[in-house]
């Protein structure tokens, strides 16, 4: 089974802090994704990556950056945390595009910015 | 462009009732379609999928049929259980791309 592991289930940080959310997958997947999930808005794509050192902006990249130095690890960085970034963050991975390839999700990090 | 629209929730049903959650999609090509389930405090888990028109995906008593003529992928279960209480997401992916497009989710609560 694919395992996507997010480093923290719950995290509390202060406004202005630099915050790192880590995600590791064990299935050698090329693609990795970061979403945020908010009530009534579903999942919104922040950033994604198709390969090491490669990144693409999603729908809501403002205030975030990412790092992918190794294939198995994809980090989301909040450069200067703000209260409107309080949310559930979900990491996902998938093989390269192809018929019916699903995304596999971690358990999420519930981040609170005070 | 690509998008997914699913029925608004929340949905509350009694145990053993019949469940339908509607999902329609817009896609520029020939997408694969998915249903994911999210239990409280967890991430999304793949529930079922279908990769071409008229395919039926099924798992754990849930079913959905890929209807190209109506661009729909409605989720059904004949008899829901309390343990089915969760949020359900419909999603599509283009077979030539890597991105997924998710609906906003439908919350289901099953009461004994």
Short mmCIF file of N, CA and C in Angstrom, two decimals, chain A residues 28-33 48-51 93-103, chain B residues 30-32 34 49 51 92-101:
data_model
loop_
_atom_site.label_atom_id
_atom_site.label_comp_id
_atom_site.label_asym_id
_atom_site.label_seq_id
_atom_site.Cartn_x
_atom_site.Cartn_y
_atom_site.Cartn_z
N UNK A 28 7.79 5.92 -4.57
CA UNK A 28 8.56 6.39 -5.71
C UNK A 28 7.71 7.12 -6.75
N UNK A 29 6.69 7.82 -6.27
CA UNK A 29 5.82 8.55 -7.18
C UNK A 29 6.50 9.81 -7.68
N UNK A 30 6.29 10.09 -8.98
CA UNK A 30 6.86 11.31 -9.55
C UNK A 30 6.12 12.56 -9.09
N UNK A 31 4.79 12.44 -8.97
CA UNK A 31 3.96 13.63 -8.73
C UNK A 31 3.63 13.78 -7.25
N UNK A 32 3.75 15.01 -6.77
CA UNK A 32 3.32 15.31 -5.41
C UNK A 32 2.59 16.64 -5.41
N UNK A 33 1.63 16.76 -4.46
CA UNK A 33 0.69 17.89 -4.45
C UNK A 33 0.48 18.38 -3.02
N UNK A 48 2.20 22.01 -6.92
CA UNK A 48 2.48 20.62 -7.23
C UNK A 48 3.85 20.49 -7.88
N UNK A 49 4.29 19.24 -7.95
CA UNK A 49 5.63 18.97 -8.48
C UNK A 49 5.61 17.68 -9.27
N UNK A 50 6.22 17.72 -10.45
CA UNK A 50 6.30 16.52 -11.30
C UNK A 50 7.64 15.82 -11.18
N UNK A 51 8.60 16.46 -10.53
CA UNK A 51 9.92 15.84 -10.48
C UNK A 51 10.74 16.58 -9.44
N UNK A 93 0.24 12.17 -3.44
CA UNK A 93 1.21 11.77 -4.46
C UNK A 93 0.52 10.87 -5.47
N UNK A 94 1.12 10.76 -6.66
CA UNK A 94 0.57 9.88 -7.69
C UNK A 94 1.67 9.51 -8.66
N UNK A 95 1.48 8.38 -9.37
CA UNK A 95 2.38 8.04 -10.47
C UNK A 95 2.20 9.05 -11.60
N UNK A 96 2.99 8.94 -12.67
CA UNK A 96 2.79 9.82 -13.82
C UNK A 96 1.40 9.63 -14.41
N UNK A 97 0.96 10.60 -15.19
CA UNK A 97 -0.39 10.56 -15.74
C UNK A 97 -0.62 9.27 -16.52
N UNK A 98 -1.79 8.76 -16.43
CA UNK A 98 -2.16 7.52 -17.10
C UNK A 98 -3.56 7.16 -16.71
N UNK A 99 -4.12 6.24 -17.40
CA UNK A 99 -5.52 5.89 -17.22
C UNK A 99 -5.81 5.47 -15.79
N UNK A 100 -6.63 6.29 -15.13
CA UNK A 100 -7.13 5.90 -13.83
C UNK A 100 -6.16 5.91 -12.69
N UNK A 101 -5.04 6.59 -12.84
CA UNK A 101 -4.08 6.63 -11.72
C UNK A 101 -4.62 7.56 -10.63
N UNK A 102 -4.86 7.04 -9.42
CA UNK A 102 -5.41 7.89 -8.37
C UNK A 102 -4.33 8.68 -7.66
N UNK A 103 -4.76 9.71 -6.94
CA UNK A 103 -3.88 10.38 -5.99
C UNK A 103 -4.04 9.69 -4.64
N UNK B 30 -11.12 13.08 -22.24
CA UNK B 30 -11.76 11.84 -21.77
C UNK B 30 -11.21 11.50 -20.39
N UNK B 31 -11.88 12.01 -19.36
CA UNK B 31 -11.31 11.88 -18.02
C UNK B 31 -11.53 10.51 -17.39
N UNK B 32 -10.75 10.24 -16.36
CA UNK B 32 -11.07 9.20 -15.40
C UNK B 32 -11.83 9.85 -14.26
N UNK B 34 -13.47 9.55 -10.17
CA UNK B 34 -13.16 8.95 -8.88
C UNK B 34 -14.16 9.42 -7.82
N UNK B 49 -13.37 4.00 -8.67
CA UNK B 49 -13.02 4.78 -9.85
C UNK B 49 -13.59 4.12 -11.10
N UNK B 51 -12.77 4.47 -15.55
CA UNK B 51 -11.84 5.09 -16.49
C UNK B 51 -12.42 5.33 -17.88
N UNK B 92 -12.14 14.24 -10.91
CA UNK B 92 -11.76 13.76 -12.24
C UNK B 92 -10.30 14.07 -12.51
N UNK B 93 -9.70 13.27 -13.36
CA UNK B 93 -8.38 13.57 -13.89
C UNK B 93 -8.38 13.33 -15.38
N UNK B 94 -7.75 14.25 -16.10
CA UNK B 94 -7.54 14.03 -17.52
C UNK B 94 -6.44 12.98 -17.68
N UNK B 95 -6.61 12.09 -18.62
CA UNK B 95 -5.64 11.00 -18.77
C UNK B 95 -4.31 11.46 -19.35
N UNK B 96 -4.28 12.67 -19.84
CA UNK B 96 -3.01 13.19 -20.37
C UNK B 96 -2.38 14.20 -19.42
N UNK B 97 -3.01 14.44 -18.31
CA UNK B 97 -2.49 15.42 -17.36
C UNK B 97 -2.29 14.81 -15.99
N UNK B 98 -1.71 15.55 -15.09
CA UNK B 98 -1.43 15.05 -13.76
C UNK B 98 -2.33 15.63 -12.68
N UNK B 99 -3.08 16.65 -13.03
CA UNK B 99 -3.88 17.31 -12.01
C UNK B 99 -5.23 16.61 -11.83
N UNK B 100 -5.73 16.75 -10.60
CA UNK B 100 -7.07 16.32 -10.26
C UNK B 100 -7.95 17.54 -10.07
N UNK B 101 -9.24 17.35 -10.30
CA UNK B 101 -10.23 18.39 -10.06
C UNK B 101 -11.29 17.80 -9.14
#
